[in-house]
Amino acid sequence: MENARGNCIKYGDNVDTDVIIPARYLAIQDRSLLATHAMEDIDKDFHKKMKKGDILIAGKNFGCGSSREHAPQVLKDSGVSCIIAESFARIFFRNAINIGLAIVESPDAAKEIKEGDEVEVDFSAGRIRDISSGKSYDMAVFPPFLQDMIDKGGLIAFVNERLEKK
């Protein structure tokens, strides 16, 4: 799995799926257009600040609320390369993996990394390095099959590739 490297945009605790992508936009079929509305109810400048490859930092229970897959998908479509949080809502966690969005639980990193810091996440080594502050943090390493699933773009692509090999 390739390392993620980018600047950080930071949010607090309990950011729910209705904030990540407000329900009023869910009828939009164009994913790039839908992504322009990500996080707008708590950060009107999110789409302007977000650059491809940037990293979201969040507090506890990120992605709580409904089980809609739109939430991690719009973040991925916005250019988010990874989300580091103190903790994730269980369904958001699974949906993110299913669509190939890298997510990492690291309470210390989530608390200490500041908005705008440049961060590199080494998924294979289980290390988060805050380039701006010089600090490093440990994280759990995904098993190889999950790293492969994320690399392939999610569960469907992962399964399709395995079926093609048979």
mmCIF file with all atom_site columns, C-alpha atoms in Angstrom:
data_model
loop_
_atom_site.group_PDB
_atom_site.id
_atom_site.type_symbol
_atom_site.label_atom_id
_atom_site.label_alt_id
_atom_site.label_comp_id
_atom_site.label_asym_id
_atom_site.label_entity_id
_atom_site.label_seq_id
_atom_site.pdbx_PDB_ins_code
_atom_site.Cartn_x
_atom_site.Cartn_y
_atom_site.Cartn_z
_atom_site.occupancy
_atom_site.B_iso_or_equiv
_atom_site.pdbx_formal_charge
_atom_site.auth_seq_id
_atom_site.auth_comp_id
_atom_site.auth_asym_id
_atom_site.auth_atom_id
_atom_site.pdbx_PDB_model_num
ATOM 1   C CA . MET A 1 1   ? 0.000   0.000   0.000   1.00 0.00 ? 1   MET A CA 1
ATOM 2   C CA . GLU A 1 2   ? 1.399   3.381   -0.988  1.00 0.00 ? 2   GLU A CA 1
ATOM 3   C CA . ASN A 1 3   ? 2.094   5.937   1.705   1.00 0.00 ? 3   ASN A CA 1
ATOM 4   C CA . ALA A 1 4   ? -0.277  8.878   2.019   1.00 0.00 ? 4   ALA A CA 1
ATOM 5   C CA . ARG A 1 5   ? 1.227   12.345  2.262   1.00 0.00 ? 5   ARG A CA 1
ATOM 6   C CA . GLY A 1 6   ? -0.565  15.647  2.445   1.00 0.00 ? 6   GLY A CA 1
ATOM 7   C CA . ASN A 1 7   ? -1.619  18.627  4.470   1.00 0.00 ? 7   ASN A CA 1
ATOM 8   C CA . CYS A 1 8   ? -4.164  18.156  7.224   1.00 0.00 ? 8   CYS A CA 1
ATOM 9   C CA . ILE A 1 9   ? -7.645  19.508  7.629   1.00 0.00 ? 9   ILE A CA 1
ATOM 10  C CA . LYS A 1 10  ? -8.877  18.956  11.177  1.00 0.00 ? 10  LYS A CA 1
ATOM 11  C CA . TYR A 1 11  ? -12.310 18.452  12.737  1.00 0.00 ? 11  TYR A CA 1
ATOM 12  C CA . GLY A 1 12  ? -13.581 17.548  16.189  1.00 0.00 ? 12  GLY A CA 1
ATOM 13  C CA . ASP A 1 13  ? -15.647 14.761  17.711  1.00 0.00 ? 13  ASP A CA 1
ATOM 14  C CA . ASN A 1 14  ? -18.884 13.216  16.441  1.00 0.00 ? 14  ASN A CA 1
ATOM 15  C CA . VAL A 1 15  ? -18.772 14.421  12.841  1.00 0.00 ? 15  VAL A CA 1
ATOM 16  C CA . ASP A 1 16  ? -21.773 12.570  11.475  1.00 0.00 ? 16  ASP A CA 1
ATOM 17  C CA . THR A 1 17  ? -22.582 11.379  7.988   1.00 0.00 ? 17  THR A CA 1
ATOM 18  C CA . ASP A 1 18  ? -25.254 14.091  7.592   1.00 0.00 ? 18  ASP A CA 1
ATOM 19  C CA . VAL A 1 19  ? -22.494 16.672  8.019   1.00 0.00 ? 19  VAL A CA 1
ATOM 20  C CA . ILE A 1 20  ? -20.025 14.829  5.799   1.00 0.00 ? 20  ILE A CA 1
ATOM 21  C CA . ILE A 1 21  ? -22.603 14.908  2.982   1.00 0.00 ? 21  ILE A CA 1
ATOM 22  C CA . PRO A 1 22  ? -25.933 16.594  3.699   1.00 0.00 ? 22  PRO A CA 1
ATOM 23  C CA . ALA A 1 23  ? -28.973 14.532  2.675   1.00 0.00 ? 23  ALA A CA 1
ATOM 24  C CA . ARG A 1 24  ? -30.303 17.341  0.469   1.00 0.00 ? 24  ARG A CA 1
ATOM 25  C CA . TYR A 1 25  ? -27.579 16.517  -2.085  1.00 0.00 ? 25  TYR A CA 1
ATOM 26  C CA . LEU A 1 26  ? -27.941 12.742  -2.232  1.00 0.00 ? 26  LEU A CA 1
ATOM 27  C CA . ALA A 1 27  ? -29.965 12.834  -5.464  1.00 0.00 ? 27  ALA A CA 1
ATOM 28  C CA . ILE A 1 28  ? -26.901 14.155  -7.334  1.00 0.00 ? 28  ILE A CA 1
ATOM 29  C CA . GLN A 1 29  ? -25.576 11.327  -9.501  1.00 0.00 ? 29  GLN A CA 1
ATOM 30  C CA . ASP A 1 30  ? -22.357 13.000  -10.666 1.00 0.00 ? 30  ASP A CA 1
ATOM 31  C CA . ARG A 1 31  ? -19.806 12.020  -8.015  1.00 0.00 ? 31  ARG A CA 1
ATOM 32  C CA . SER A 1 32  ? -17.458 14.924  -8.721  1.00 0.00 ? 32  SER A CA 1
ATOM 33  C CA . LEU A 1 33  ? -20.345 17.381  -8.338  1.00 0.00 ? 33  LEU A CA 1
ATOM 34  C CA . LEU A 1 34  ? -21.566 15.622  -5.175  1.00 0.00 ? 34  LEU A CA 1
ATOM 35  C CA . ALA A 1 35  ? -18.044 15.896  -3.714  1.00 0.00 ? 35  ALA A CA 1
ATOM 36  C CA . THR A 1 36  ? -18.221 19.701  -3.953  1.00 0.00 ? 36  THR A CA 1
ATOM 37  C CA . HIS A 1 37  ? -20.779 19.605  -1.128  1.00 0.00 ? 37  HIS A CA 1
ATOM 38  C CA . ALA A 1 38  ? -18.688 17.516  1.287   1.00 0.00 ? 38  ALA A CA 1
ATOM 39  C CA . MET A 1 39  ? -18.438 18.978  4.790   1.00 0.00 ? 39  MET A CA 1
ATOM 40  C CA . GLU A 1 40  ? -20.086 22.234  3.723   1.00 0.00 ? 40  GLU A CA 1
ATOM 41  C CA . ASP A 1 41  ? -22.392 22.468  6.748   1.00 0.00 ? 41  ASP A CA 1
ATOM 42  C CA . ILE A 1 42  ? -19.416 22.707  9.126   1.00 0.00 ? 42  ILE A CA 1
ATOM 43  C CA . ASP A 1 43  ? -16.760 24.093  6.795   1.00 0.00 ? 43  ASP A CA 1
ATOM 44  C CA . LYS A 1 44  ? -17.903 26.150  3.814   1.00 0.00 ? 44  LYS A CA 1
ATOM 45  C CA . ASP A 1 45  ? -14.277 26.324  2.617   1.00 0.00 ? 45  ASP A CA 1
ATOM 46  C CA . PHE A 1 46  ? -13.596 22.566  2.726   1.00 0.00 ? 46  PHE A CA 1
ATOM 47  C CA . HIS A 1 47  ? -13.734 22.147  -1.030  1.00 0.00 ? 47  HIS A CA 1
ATOM 48  C CA . LYS A 1 48  ? -11.420 25.142  -1.513  1.00 0.00 ? 48  LYS A CA 1
ATOM 49  C CA . LYS A 1 49  ? -8.919  23.969  1.132   1.00 0.00 ? 49  LYS A CA 1
ATOM 50  C CA . MET A 1 50  ? -8.866  20.303  0.076   1.00 0.00 ? 50  MET A CA 1
ATOM 51  C CA . LYS A 1 51  ? -6.107  19.362  -2.334  1.00 0.00 ? 51  LYS A CA 1
ATOM 52  C CA . LYS A 1 52  ? -5.801  15.883  -3.827  1.00 0.00 ? 52  LYS A CA 1
ATOM 53  C CA . GLY A 1 53  ? -3.900  13.709  -1.358  1.00 0.00 ? 53  GLY A CA 1
ATOM 54  C CA . ASP A 1 54  ? -4.673  15.761  1.742   1.00 0.00 ? 54  ASP A CA 1
ATOM 55  C CA . ILE A 1 55  ? -5.444  14.044  5.027   1.00 0.00 ? 55  ILE A CA 1
ATOM 56  C CA . LEU A 1 56  ? -8.407  14.531  7.348   1.00 0.00 ? 56  LEU A CA 1
ATOM 57  C CA . ILE A 1 57  ? -7.797  14.519  11.085  1.00 0.00 ? 57  ILE A CA 1
ATOM 58  C CA . ALA A 1 58  ? -10.767 13.993  13.391  1.00 0.00 ? 58  ALA A CA 1
ATOM 59  C CA . GLY A 1 59  ? -11.678 13.314  16.983  1.00 0.00 ? 59  GLY A CA 1
ATOM 60  C CA . LYS A 1 60  ? -13.838 10.551  18.368  1.00 0.00 ? 60  LYS A CA 1
ATOM 61  C CA . ASN A 1 61  ? -16.665 8.759   16.582  1.00 0.00 ? 61  ASN A CA 1
ATOM 62  C CA . PHE A 1 62  ? -16.015 10.139  13.103  1.00 0.00 ? 62  PHE A CA 1
ATOM 63  C CA . GLY A 1 63  ? -18.733 9.080   10.654  1.00 0.00 ? 63  GLY A CA 1
ATOM 64  C CA . CYS A 1 64  ? -21.470 8.429   13.202  1.00 0.00 ? 64  CYS A CA 1
ATOM 65  C CA . GLY A 1 65  ? -25.081 8.664   12.071  1.00 0.00 ? 65  GLY A CA 1
ATOM 66  C CA . SER A 1 66  ? -26.556 6.924   9.069   1.00 0.00 ? 66  SER A CA 1
ATOM 67  C CA . SER A 1 67  ? -24.959 4.022   7.246   1.00 0.00 ? 67  SER A CA 1
ATOM 68  C CA . ARG A 1 68  ? -24.820 5.713   3.834   1.00 0.00 ? 68  ARG A CA 1
ATOM 69  C CA . GLU A 1 69  ? -21.790 4.879   1.728   1.00 0.00 ? 69  GLU A CA 1
ATOM 70  C CA . HIS A 1 70  ? -21.983 8.353   0.235   1.00 0.00 ? 70  HIS A CA 1
ATOM 71  C CA . ALA A 1 71  ? -20.108 9.751   3.247   1.00 0.00 ? 71  ALA A CA 1
ATOM 72  C CA . PRO A 1 72  ? -16.729 8.061   2.760   1.00 0.00 ? 72  PRO A CA 1
ATOM 73  C CA . GLN A 1 73  ? -17.193 8.153   -1.028  1.00 0.00 ? 73  GLN A CA 1
ATOM 74  C CA . VAL A 1 74  ? -17.526 11.959  -1.208  1.00 0.00 ? 74  VAL A CA 1
ATOM 75  C CA . LEU A 1 75  ? -14.433 12.341  0.942   1.00 0.00 ? 75  LEU A CA 1
ATOM 76  C CA . LYS A 1 76  ? -12.492 10.027  -1.351  1.00 0.00 ? 76  LYS A CA 1
ATOM 77  C CA . ASP A 1 77  ? -13.887 11.824  -4.422  1.00 0.00 ? 77  ASP A CA 1
ATOM 78  C CA . SER A 1 78  ? -12.854 15.156  -2.838  1.00 0.00 ? 78  SER A CA 1
ATOM 79  C CA . GLY A 1 79  ? -9.254  13.993  -2.858  1.00 0.00 ? 79  GLY A CA 1
ATOM 80  C CA . VAL A 1 80  ? -8.835  12.797  0.732   1.00 0.00 ? 80  VAL A CA 1
ATOM 81  C CA . SER A 1 81  ? -6.060  10.193  0.772   1.00 0.00 ? 81  SER A CA 1
ATOM 82  C CA . CYS A 1 82  ? -6.499  9.112   4.388   1.00 0.00 ? 82  CYS A CA 1
ATOM 83  C CA . ILE A 1 83  ? -8.491  9.885   7.513   1.00 0.00 ? 83  ILE A CA 1
ATOM 84  C CA . ILE A 1 84  ? -6.806  9.742   10.907  1.00 0.00 ? 84  ILE A CA 1
ATOM 85  C CA . ALA A 1 85  ? -9.179  9.816   13.866  1.00 0.00 ? 85  ALA A CA 1
ATOM 86  C CA . GLU A 1 86  ? -9.316  8.960   17.538  1.00 0.00 ? 86  GLU A CA 1
ATOM 87  C CA . SER A 1 87  ? -12.104 6.528   16.617  1.00 0.00 ? 87  SER A CA 1
ATOM 88  C CA . PHE A 1 88  ? -14.608 5.819   13.849  1.00 0.00 ? 88  PHE A CA 1
ATOM 89  C CA . ALA A 1 89  ? -18.234 4.790   13.864  1.00 0.00 ? 89  ALA A CA 1
ATOM 90  C CA . ARG A 1 90  ? -18.271 1.077   13.041  1.00 0.00 ? 90  ARG A CA 1
ATOM 91  C CA . ILE A 1 91  ? -20.350 1.301   9.847   1.00 0.00 ? 91  ILE A CA 1
ATOM 92  C CA . PHE A 1 92  ? -18.372 4.269   8.499   1.00 0.00 ? 92  PHE A CA 1
ATOM 93  C CA . PHE A 1 93  ? -15.156 2.318   9.130   1.00 0.00 ? 93  PHE A CA 1
ATOM 94  C CA . ARG A 1 94  ? -16.402 -0.664  7.139   1.00 0.00 ? 94  ARG A CA 1
ATOM 95  C CA . ASN A 1 95  ? -17.875 1.492   4.353   1.00 0.00 ? 95  ASN A CA 1
ATOM 96  C CA . ALA A 1 96  ? -14.551 3.340   3.983   1.00 0.00 ? 96  ALA A CA 1
ATOM 97  C CA . ILE A 1 97  ? -12.656 0.070   3.562   1.00 0.00 ? 97  ILE A CA 1
ATOM 98  C CA . ASN A 1 98  ? -15.317 -1.197  1.139   1.00 0.00 ? 98  ASN A CA 1
ATOM 99  C CA . ILE A 1 99  ? -14.822 1.804   -1.150  1.00 0.00 ? 99  ILE A CA 1
ATOM 100 C CA . GLY A 1 100 ? -11.026 1.860   -0.809  1.00 0.00 ? 100 GLY A CA 1
ATOM 101 C CA . LEU A 1 101 ? -10.549 4.860   1.476   1.00 0.00 ? 101 LEU A CA 1
ATOM 102 C CA . ALA A 1 102 ? -7.658  4.450   3.916   1.00 0.00 ? 102 ALA A CA 1
ATOM 103 C CA . ILE A 1 103 ? -8.596  5.180   7.518   1.00 0.00 ? 103 ILE A CA 1
ATOM 104 C CA . VAL A 1 104 ? -6.460  4.976   10.630  1.00 0.00 ? 104 VAL A CA 1
ATOM 105 C CA . GLU A 1 105 ? -7.257  5.091   14.325  1.00 0.00 ? 105 GLU A CA 1
ATOM 106 C CA . SER A 1 106 ? -4.526  6.837   16.289  1.00 0.00 ? 106 SER A CA 1
ATOM 107 C CA . PRO A 1 107 ? -5.793  8.808   19.298  1.00 0.00 ? 107 PRO A CA 1
ATOM 108 C CA . ASP A 1 108 ? -2.475  10.556  20.000  1.00 0.00 ? 108 ASP A CA 1
ATOM 109 C CA . ALA A 1 109 ? -1.942  11.591  16.380  1.00 0.00 ? 109 ALA A CA 1
ATOM 110 C CA . ALA A 1 110 ? -5.545  12.803  16.090  1.00 0.00 ? 110 ALA A CA 1
ATOM 111 C CA . LYS A 1 111 ? -5.182  14.943  19.213  1.00 0.00 ? 111 LYS A CA 1
ATOM 112 C CA . GLU A 1 112 ? -1.735  16.384  18.512  1.00 0.00 ? 112 GLU A CA 1
ATOM 113 C CA . ILE A 1 113 ? -1.570  16.963  14.751  1.00 0.00 ? 113 ILE A CA 1
ATOM 114 C CA . LYS A 1 114 ? -2.651  20.484  13.864  1.00 0.00 ? 114 LYS A CA 1
ATOM 115 C CA . GLU A 1 115 ? -4.608  21.810  10.924  1.00 0.00 ? 115 GLU A CA 1
ATOM 116 C CA . GLY A 1 116 ? -2.224  22.601  8.091   1.00 0.00 ? 116 GLY A CA 1
ATOM 117 C CA . ASP A 1 117 ? 0.526   20.230  9.274   1.00 0.00 ? 117 ASP A CA 1
ATOM 118 C CA . GLU A 1 118 ? 2.104   18.107  6.570   1.00 0.00 ? 118 GLU A CA 1
ATOM 119 C CA . VAL A 1 119 ? 1.782   14.425  7.455   1.00 0.00 ? 119 VAL A CA 1
ATOM 120 C CA . GLU A 1 120 ? 2.948   11.149  5.956   1.00 0.00 ? 120 GLU A CA 1
ATOM 121 C CA . VAL A 1 121 ? 1.244   7.843   6.740   1.00 0.00 ? 121 VAL A CA 1
ATOM 122 C CA . ASP A 1 122 ? 3.277   4.683   6.197   1.00 0.00 ? 122 ASP A CA 1
ATOM 123 C CA . PHE A 1 123 ? 0.621   1.976   6.131   1.00 0.00 ? 123 PHE A CA 1
ATOM 124 C CA . SER A 1 124 ? 3.058   -0.923  5.872   1.00 0.00 ? 124 SER A CA 1
ATOM 125 C CA . ALA A 1 125 ? 5.250   0.188   8.785   1.00 0.00 ? 125 ALA A CA 1
ATOM 126 C CA . GLY A 1 126 ? 2.345   1.391   10.955  1.00 0.00 ? 126 GLY A CA 1
ATOM 127 C CA . ARG A 1 127 ? 3.753   4.907   11.382  1.00 0.00 ? 127 ARG A CA 1
ATOM 128 C CA . ILE A 1 128 ? 2.327   8.379   11.105  1.00 0.00 ? 128 ILE A CA 1
ATOM 129 C CA . ARG A 1 129 ? 4.926   11.114  10.777  1.00 0.00 ? 129 ARG A CA 1
ATOM 130 C CA . ASP A 1 130 ? 4.006   14.743  11.339  1.00 0.00 ? 130 ASP A CA 1
ATOM 131 C CA . ILE A 1 131 ? 6.598   16.352  9.103   1.00 0.00 ? 131 ILE A CA 1
ATOM 132 C CA . SER A 1 132 ? 5.710   19.818  10.410  1.00 0.00 ? 132 SER A CA 1
ATOM 133 C CA . SER A 1 133 ? 6.316   19.010  14.088  1.00 0.00 ? 133 SER A CA 1
ATOM 134 C CA . GLY A 1 134 ? 8.799   16.158  13.697  1.00 0.00 ? 134 GLY A CA 1
ATOM 135 C CA . LYS A 1 135 ? 6.694   13.802  15.842  1.00 0.00 ? 135 LYS A CA 1
ATOM 136 C CA . SER A 1 136 ? 5.831   10.211  14.954  1.00 0.00 ? 136 SER A CA 1
ATOM 137 C CA . TYR A 1 137 ? 2.935   8.045   16.064  1.00 0.00 ? 137 TYR A CA 1
ATOM 138 C CA . ASP A 1 138 ? 2.216   4.339   15.994  1.00 0.00 ? 138 ASP A CA 1
ATOM 139 C CA . MET A 1 139 ? -0.847  2.892   14.331  1.00 0.00 ? 139 MET A CA 1
ATOM 140 C CA . ALA A 1 140 ? -2.208  -0.571  13.648  1.00 0.00 ? 140 ALA A CA 1
ATOM 141 C CA . VAL A 1 141 ? -1.189  -2.102  10.346  1.00 0.00 ? 141 VAL A CA 1
ATOM 142 C CA . PHE A 1 142 ? -3.972  -3.462  8.147   1.00 0.00 ? 142 PHE A CA 1
ATOM 143 C CA . PRO A 1 143 ? -3.609  -7.124  7.231   1.00 0.00 ? 143 PRO A CA 1
ATOM 144 C CA . PRO A 1 144 ? -2.184  -7.619  3.706   1.00 0.00 ? 144 PRO A CA 1
ATOM 145 C CA . PHE A 1 145 ? -5.562  -8.508  2.160   1.00 0.00 ? 145 PHE A CA 1
ATOM 146 C CA . LEU A 1 146 ? -7.107  -5.232  3.426   1.00 0.00 ? 146 LEU A CA 1
ATOM 147 C CA . GLN A 1 147 ? -4.141  -3.241  2.151   1.00 0.00 ? 147 GLN A CA 1
ATOM 148 C CA . ASP A 1 148 ? -4.632  -4.960  -1.202  1.00 0.00 ? 148 ASP A CA 1
ATOM 149 C CA . MET A 1 149 ? -8.370  -4.203  -1.125  1.00 0.00 ? 149 MET A CA 1
ATOM 150 C CA . ILE A 1 150 ? -7.737  -0.503  -0.462  1.00 0.00 ? 150 ILE A CA 1
ATOM 151 C CA . ASP A 1 151 ? -5.056  -0.385  -3.189  1.00 0.00 ? 151 ASP A CA 1
ATOM 152 C CA . LYS A 1 152 ? -7.463  -1.891  -5.701  1.00 0.00 ? 152 LYS A CA 1
ATOM 153 C CA . GLY A 1 153 ? -10.095 0.763   -4.930  1.00 0.00 ? 153 GLY A CA 1
ATOM 154 C CA . GLY A 1 154 ? -12.360 -1.221  -2.625  1.00 0.00 ? 154 GLY A CA 1
ATOM 155 C CA . LEU A 1 155 ? -14.208 -4.473  -2.157  1.00 0.00 ? 155 LEU A CA 1
ATOM 156 C CA . ILE A 1 156 ? -15.888 -4.715  -5.569  1.00 0.00 ? 156 ILE A CA 1
ATOM 157 C CA . ALA A 1 157 ? -12.661 -4.186  -7.530  1.00 0.00 ? 157 ALA A CA 1
ATOM 158 C CA . PHE A 1 158 ? -10.836 -6.578  -5.195  1.00 0.00 ? 158 PHE A CA 1
ATOM 159 C CA . VAL A 1 159 ? -13.411 -9.347  -5.676  1.00 0.00 ? 159 VAL A CA 1
ATOM 160 C CA . ASN A 1 160 ? -13.670 -8.769  -9.436  1.00 0.00 ? 160 ASN A CA 1
ATOM 161 C CA . GLU A 1 161 ? -9.913  -9.127  -9.823  1.00 0.00 ? 161 GLU A CA 1
ATOM 162 C CA . ARG A 1 162 ? -9.933  -12.394 -7.865  1.00 0.00 ? 162 ARG A CA 1
ATOM 163 C CA . LEU A 1 163 ? -12.775 -13.743 -9.979  1.00 0.00 ? 163 LEU A CA 1
ATOM 164 C CA . GLU A 1 164 ? -10.923 -12.847 -13.191 1.00 0.00 ? 164 GLU A CA 1
ATOM 165 C CA . LYS A 1 165 ? -7.913  -14.869 -12.014 1.00 0.00 ? 165 LYS A CA 1
ATOM 166 C CA . LYS A 1 166 ? -9.966  -18.045 -11.667 1.00 0.00 ? 166 LYS A CA 1
#
